[in-house]
Structure formats: structure tokens, C-alpha cells
PDB file of C-alpha atoms in Angstrom:
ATOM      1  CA  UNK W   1      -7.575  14.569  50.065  1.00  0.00           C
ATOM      2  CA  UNK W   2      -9.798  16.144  47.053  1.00  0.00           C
ATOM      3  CA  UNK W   3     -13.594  14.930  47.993  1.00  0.00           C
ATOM      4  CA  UNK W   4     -16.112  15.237  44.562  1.00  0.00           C
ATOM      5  CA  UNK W   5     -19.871  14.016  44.565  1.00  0.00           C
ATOM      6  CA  UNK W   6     -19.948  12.662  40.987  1.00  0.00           C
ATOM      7  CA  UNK W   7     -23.619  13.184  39.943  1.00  0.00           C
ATOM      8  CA  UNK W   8     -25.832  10.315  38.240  1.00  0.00           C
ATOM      9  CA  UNK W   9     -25.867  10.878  34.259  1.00  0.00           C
ATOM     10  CA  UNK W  10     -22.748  12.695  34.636  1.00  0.00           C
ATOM     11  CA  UNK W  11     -20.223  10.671  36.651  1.00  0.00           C
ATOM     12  CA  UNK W  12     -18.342   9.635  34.137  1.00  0.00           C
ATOM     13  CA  UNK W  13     -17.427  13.193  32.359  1.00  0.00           C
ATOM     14  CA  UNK W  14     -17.342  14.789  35.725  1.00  0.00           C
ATOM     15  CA  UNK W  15     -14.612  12.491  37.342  1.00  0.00           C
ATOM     16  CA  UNK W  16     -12.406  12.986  33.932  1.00  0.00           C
ATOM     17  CA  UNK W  17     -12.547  17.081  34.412  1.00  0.00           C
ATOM     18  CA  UNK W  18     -11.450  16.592  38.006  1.00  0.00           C
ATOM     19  CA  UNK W  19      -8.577  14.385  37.304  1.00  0.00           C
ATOM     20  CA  UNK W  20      -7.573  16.329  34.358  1.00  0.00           C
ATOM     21  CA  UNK W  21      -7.562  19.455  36.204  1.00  0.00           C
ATOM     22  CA  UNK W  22      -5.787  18.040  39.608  1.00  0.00           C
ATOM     23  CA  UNK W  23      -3.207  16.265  37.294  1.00  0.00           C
ATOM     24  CA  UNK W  24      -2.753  19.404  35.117  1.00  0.00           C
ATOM     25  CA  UNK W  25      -2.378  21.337  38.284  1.00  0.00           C
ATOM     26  CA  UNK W  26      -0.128  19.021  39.236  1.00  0.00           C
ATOM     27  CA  UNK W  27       2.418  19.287  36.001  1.00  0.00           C
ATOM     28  CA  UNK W  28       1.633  16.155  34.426  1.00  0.00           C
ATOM     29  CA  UNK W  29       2.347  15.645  30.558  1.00  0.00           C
ATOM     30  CA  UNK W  30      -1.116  15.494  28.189  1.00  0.00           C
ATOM     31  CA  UNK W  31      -0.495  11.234  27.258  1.00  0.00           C
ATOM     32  CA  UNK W  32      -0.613  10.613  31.534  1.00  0.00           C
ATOM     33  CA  UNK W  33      -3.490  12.764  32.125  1.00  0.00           C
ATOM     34  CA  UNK W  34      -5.232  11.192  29.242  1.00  0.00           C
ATOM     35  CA  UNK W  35      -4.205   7.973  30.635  1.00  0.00           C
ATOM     36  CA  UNK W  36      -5.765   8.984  33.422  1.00  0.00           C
ATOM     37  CA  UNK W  37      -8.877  10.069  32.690  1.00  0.00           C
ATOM     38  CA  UNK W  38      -9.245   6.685  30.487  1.00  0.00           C
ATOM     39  CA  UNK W  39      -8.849   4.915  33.949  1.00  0.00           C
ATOM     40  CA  UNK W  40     -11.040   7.146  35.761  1.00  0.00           C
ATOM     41  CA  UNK W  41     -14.200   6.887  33.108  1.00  0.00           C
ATOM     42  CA  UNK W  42     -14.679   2.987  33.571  1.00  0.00           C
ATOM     43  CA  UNK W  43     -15.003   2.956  37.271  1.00  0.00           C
ATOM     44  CA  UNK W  44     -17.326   5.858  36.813  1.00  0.00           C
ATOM     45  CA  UNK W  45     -19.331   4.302  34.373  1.00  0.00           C
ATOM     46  CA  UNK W  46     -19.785   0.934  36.192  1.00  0.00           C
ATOM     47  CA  UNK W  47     -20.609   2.946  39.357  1.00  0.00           C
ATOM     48  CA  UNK W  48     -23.208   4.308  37.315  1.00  0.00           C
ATOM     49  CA  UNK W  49     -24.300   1.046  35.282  1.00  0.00           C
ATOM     50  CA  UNK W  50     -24.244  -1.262  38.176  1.00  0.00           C
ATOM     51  CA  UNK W  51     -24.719   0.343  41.156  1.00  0.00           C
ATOM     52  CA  UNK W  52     -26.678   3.250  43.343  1.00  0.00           C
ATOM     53  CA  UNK W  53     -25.527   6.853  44.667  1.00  0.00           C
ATOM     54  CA  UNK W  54     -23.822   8.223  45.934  1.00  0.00           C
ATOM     55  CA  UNK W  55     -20.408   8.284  43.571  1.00  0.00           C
ATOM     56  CA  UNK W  56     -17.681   9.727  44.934  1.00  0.00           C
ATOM     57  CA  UNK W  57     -14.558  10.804  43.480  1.00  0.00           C
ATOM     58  CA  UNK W  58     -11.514  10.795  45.779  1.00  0.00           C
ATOM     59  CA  UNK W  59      -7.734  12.138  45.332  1.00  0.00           C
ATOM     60  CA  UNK W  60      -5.142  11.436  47.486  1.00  0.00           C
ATOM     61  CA  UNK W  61      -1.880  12.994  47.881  1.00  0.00           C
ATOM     62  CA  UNK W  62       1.396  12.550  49.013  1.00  0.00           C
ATOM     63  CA  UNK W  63       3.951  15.586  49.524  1.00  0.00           C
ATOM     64  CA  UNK W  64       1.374  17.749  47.594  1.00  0.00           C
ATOM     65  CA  UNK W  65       1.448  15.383  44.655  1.00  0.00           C
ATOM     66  CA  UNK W  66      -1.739  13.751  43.487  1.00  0.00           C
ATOM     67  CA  UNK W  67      -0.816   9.836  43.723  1.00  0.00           C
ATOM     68  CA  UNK W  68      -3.845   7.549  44.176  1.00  0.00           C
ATOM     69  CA  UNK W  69      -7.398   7.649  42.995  1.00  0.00           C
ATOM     70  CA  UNK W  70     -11.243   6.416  44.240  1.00  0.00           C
ATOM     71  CA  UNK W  71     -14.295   6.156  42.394  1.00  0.00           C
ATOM     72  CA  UNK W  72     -17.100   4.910  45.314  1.00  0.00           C
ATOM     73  CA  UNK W  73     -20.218   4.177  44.760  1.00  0.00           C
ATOM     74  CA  UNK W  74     -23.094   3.155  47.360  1.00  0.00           C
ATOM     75  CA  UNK W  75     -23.160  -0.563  46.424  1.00  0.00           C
ATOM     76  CA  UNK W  76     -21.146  -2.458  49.665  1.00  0.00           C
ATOM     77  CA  UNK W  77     -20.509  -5.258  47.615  1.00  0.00           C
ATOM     78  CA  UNK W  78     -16.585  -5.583  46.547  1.00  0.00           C
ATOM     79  CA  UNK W  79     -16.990  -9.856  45.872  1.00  0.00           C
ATOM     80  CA  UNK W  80     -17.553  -9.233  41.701  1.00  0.00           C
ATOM     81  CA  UNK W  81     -14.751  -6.721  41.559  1.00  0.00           C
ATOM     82  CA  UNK W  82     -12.483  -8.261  44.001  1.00  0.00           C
ATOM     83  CA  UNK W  83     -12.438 -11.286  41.846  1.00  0.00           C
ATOM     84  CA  UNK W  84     -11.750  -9.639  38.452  1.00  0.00           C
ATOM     85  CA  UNK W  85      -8.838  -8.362  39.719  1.00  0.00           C
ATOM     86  CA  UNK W  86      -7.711 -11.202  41.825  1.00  0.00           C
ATOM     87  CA  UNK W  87      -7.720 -12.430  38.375  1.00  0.00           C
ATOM     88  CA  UNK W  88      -5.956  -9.451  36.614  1.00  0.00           C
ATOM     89  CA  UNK W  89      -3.077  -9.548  39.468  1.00  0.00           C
ATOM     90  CA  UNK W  90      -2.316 -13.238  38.857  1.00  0.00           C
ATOM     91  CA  UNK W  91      -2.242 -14.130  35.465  1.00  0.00           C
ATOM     92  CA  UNK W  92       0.329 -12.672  33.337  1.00  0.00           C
ATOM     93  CA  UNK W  93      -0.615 -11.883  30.072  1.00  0.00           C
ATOM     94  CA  UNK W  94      -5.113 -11.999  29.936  1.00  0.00           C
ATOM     95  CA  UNK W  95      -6.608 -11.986  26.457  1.00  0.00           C
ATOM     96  CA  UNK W  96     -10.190  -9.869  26.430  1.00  0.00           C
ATOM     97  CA  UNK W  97     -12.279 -13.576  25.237  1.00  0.00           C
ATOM     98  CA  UNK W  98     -11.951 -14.046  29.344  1.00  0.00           C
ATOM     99  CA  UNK W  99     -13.446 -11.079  30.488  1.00  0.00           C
ATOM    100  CA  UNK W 100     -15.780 -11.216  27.487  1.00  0.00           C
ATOM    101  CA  UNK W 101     -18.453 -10.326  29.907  1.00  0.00           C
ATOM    102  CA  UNK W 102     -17.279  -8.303  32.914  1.00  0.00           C
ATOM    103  CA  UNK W 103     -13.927  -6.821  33.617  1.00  0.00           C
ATOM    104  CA  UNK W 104     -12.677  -5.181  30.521  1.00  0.00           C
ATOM    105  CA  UNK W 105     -12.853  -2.020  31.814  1.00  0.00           C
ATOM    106  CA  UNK W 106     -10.484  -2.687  35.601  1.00  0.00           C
ATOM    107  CA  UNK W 107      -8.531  -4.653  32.944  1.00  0.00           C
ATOM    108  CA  UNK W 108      -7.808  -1.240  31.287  1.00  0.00           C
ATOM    109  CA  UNK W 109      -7.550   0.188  34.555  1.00  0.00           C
ATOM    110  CA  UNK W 110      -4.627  -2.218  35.801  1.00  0.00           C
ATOM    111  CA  UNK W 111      -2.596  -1.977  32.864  1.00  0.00           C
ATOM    112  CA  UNK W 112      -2.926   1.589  32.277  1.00  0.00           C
ATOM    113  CA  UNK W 113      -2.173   1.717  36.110  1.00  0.00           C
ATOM    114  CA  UNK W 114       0.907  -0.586  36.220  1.00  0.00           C
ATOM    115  CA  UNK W 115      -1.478  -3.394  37.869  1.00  0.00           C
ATOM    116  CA  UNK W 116      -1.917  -0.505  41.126  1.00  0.00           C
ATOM    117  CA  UNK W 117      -5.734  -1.025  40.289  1.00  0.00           C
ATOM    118  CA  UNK W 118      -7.957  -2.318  44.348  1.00  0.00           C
ATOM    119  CA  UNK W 119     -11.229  -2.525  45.786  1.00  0.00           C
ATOM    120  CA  UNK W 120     -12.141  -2.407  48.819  1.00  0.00           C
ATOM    121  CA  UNK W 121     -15.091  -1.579  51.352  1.00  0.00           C
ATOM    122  CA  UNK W 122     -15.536   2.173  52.370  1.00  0.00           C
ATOM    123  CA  UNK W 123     -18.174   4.976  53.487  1.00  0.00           C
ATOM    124  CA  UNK W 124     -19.348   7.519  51.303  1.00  0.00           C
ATOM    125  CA  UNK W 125     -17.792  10.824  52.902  1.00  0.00           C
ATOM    126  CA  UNK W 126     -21.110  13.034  51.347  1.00  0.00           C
ATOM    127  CA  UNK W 127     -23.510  10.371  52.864  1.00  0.00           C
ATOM    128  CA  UNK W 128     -22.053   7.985  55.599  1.00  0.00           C
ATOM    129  CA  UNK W 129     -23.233   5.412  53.324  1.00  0.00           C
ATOM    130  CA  UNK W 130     -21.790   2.025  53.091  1.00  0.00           C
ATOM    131  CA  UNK W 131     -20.031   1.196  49.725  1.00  0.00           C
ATOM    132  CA  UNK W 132     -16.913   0.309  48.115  1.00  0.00           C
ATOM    133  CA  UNK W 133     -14.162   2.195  46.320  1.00  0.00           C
ATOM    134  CA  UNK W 134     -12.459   1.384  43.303  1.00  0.00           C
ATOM    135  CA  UNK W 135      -8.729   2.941  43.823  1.00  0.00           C
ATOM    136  CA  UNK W 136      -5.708   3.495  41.361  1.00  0.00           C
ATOM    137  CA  UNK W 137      -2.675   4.757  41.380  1.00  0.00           C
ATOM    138  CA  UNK W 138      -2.906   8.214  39.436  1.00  0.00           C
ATOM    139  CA  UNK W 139       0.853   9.039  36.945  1.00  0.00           C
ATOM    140  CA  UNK W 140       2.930  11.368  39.138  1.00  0.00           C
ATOM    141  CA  UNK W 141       5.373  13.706  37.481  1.00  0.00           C
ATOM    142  CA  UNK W 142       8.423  10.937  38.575  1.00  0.00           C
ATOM    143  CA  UNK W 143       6.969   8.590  36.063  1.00  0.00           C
ATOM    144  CA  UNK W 144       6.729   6.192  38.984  1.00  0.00           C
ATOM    145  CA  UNK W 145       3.398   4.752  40.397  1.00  0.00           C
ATOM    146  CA  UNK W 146       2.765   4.907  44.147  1.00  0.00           C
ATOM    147  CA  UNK W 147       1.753   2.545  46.979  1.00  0.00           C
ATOM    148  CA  UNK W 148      -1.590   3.118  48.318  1.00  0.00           C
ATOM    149  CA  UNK W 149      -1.404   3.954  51.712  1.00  0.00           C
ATOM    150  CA  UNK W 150      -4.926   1.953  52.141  1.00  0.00           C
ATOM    151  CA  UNK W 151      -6.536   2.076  55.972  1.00  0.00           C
ATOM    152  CA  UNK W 152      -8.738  -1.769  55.933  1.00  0.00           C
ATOM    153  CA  UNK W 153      -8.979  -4.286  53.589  1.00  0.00           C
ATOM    154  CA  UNK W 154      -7.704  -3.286  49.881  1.00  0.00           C
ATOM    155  CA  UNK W 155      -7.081  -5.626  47.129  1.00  0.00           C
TER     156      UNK W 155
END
């Protein structure tokens, strides 16, 4: 697992450069690493909108290839996320006049992520601070997207 301390004012930029480089590393084609990094940005931005350091980016791997993704910031509180994508995961087809306030972003997030788009509680690795993560799968070379191997409560 790749471990990055996303600083505030720069989280958003930062986390892009780290999943373009992993998933360039990795062999990926330019339209899934963009896809990527579009997916990576909101999380990264909310972190930094809504809630407090530390922001973490994650990358986990399976076999060497980079498959699932965390942004984690120091806020514990999953209930406002959880629900949006409760919502996301449920409904078929969502027009943006429902999430006209919140959610636009994780709805970005679980389409460009094949609806692999969770939250869940976690501890900031830099820190030991309580927080949650928001986790997506990341494009793998196969095309396919990959189950999160999540320890806890994921959604």
C-alpha cells in the first residue's frame, strides 16, 4: 500500500500527480488515468472544503497492480457520505436536480468508477487520527474494476 499526506491548499493537485504517476507506472492508457484523476480530485476537494487534516491518499494493490483508492480526511463522520451513496447504489439512473446540493462530485466518482465508489470509518496512518476514507476502485490494465478487500465497515 502507497501512503501520501495530501497537504491543505494542495490536496486536490497532489492526489491527481500520485494517481497519475502510480497508474502510469502501472501501464494504464491516458482516458483511465484521466478518469482517474477526475475521481480522485472530488474526494480531495471535499476533504479539503468540508473537513480538517490530516488528508491522506492511499493505494492499494493487488498482484502488484494498483486496484483501489482512499482519500481520508480527519473528519470521523461517514453519516452525509454514507447516505449519498446509499442513494447513488440504489437508484438506477439519478438526474444532478437531486444532488443539486451535495453529492455531485461521489456521483462522478461512482459512475466513473463502475458504482465501486465506499466510505467508511478509518485512522489516519500519518496521525492515528480518527476519520473516514472515501475509497474507489482505481482502472486496472484488464479493463475490469476490482473488489475492495475492505477490513470494517465499508459502504
Amino acid at each position: 500500500m502507497l501512503v501520501r499526506l495530501l497537504q491543505p491548499g494542495s490536496a486536490s493537485r497532489r492526489a491527481r500527480a500520485v494517481v497519475r504517476e502510480v497508474l502510469g507506472q502501472a501501464g494504464l492508457d491516458g482516458d483511465a488515468i484521466a478518469d482517474a484523476e477526475l475521481i480522485v480530485a472530488e474526494p480531495a476537494a471535499n476533504a479539503e472544503k468540508h473537513a480538517r487534516p490530516p488528508y491522506e491518499l492511499r493505494v492499494y494493490s493487488l498482484d502488484a497492480v494498483p486496484a483501489w483508492c482512499e482519500v481520508v480526511d480527519g473528519d470521523p463522520d461517514v453519516h452525509e457520505v454514507r447516505i449519498i451513496l446509499d442513494l447513488l447504489h440504489s437508484v438506477k439512473e439519478i438526474g444532478l436536480p437531486l444532488l443539486a446540493e451535495n453529492g455531485r462530485g461521489l456521483l462522478m466518482a461512482h459512475q466513473l468508477s463502475g458504482g465501486h465508489c465506499h466510505v467508511r470509518s478509518t485512522t489516519a496512518f500519518t496521525t492515528g487520527t480518527p476519520g473516514k476514507a472515501v475509497a474507489f476502485a482505481l482502472p486496472v490494465p484488464s479493463g475490469d474494476r476490482l473488489a475492495f478487500p475492505s477490513p470494517g465497515r465499508d459502504n
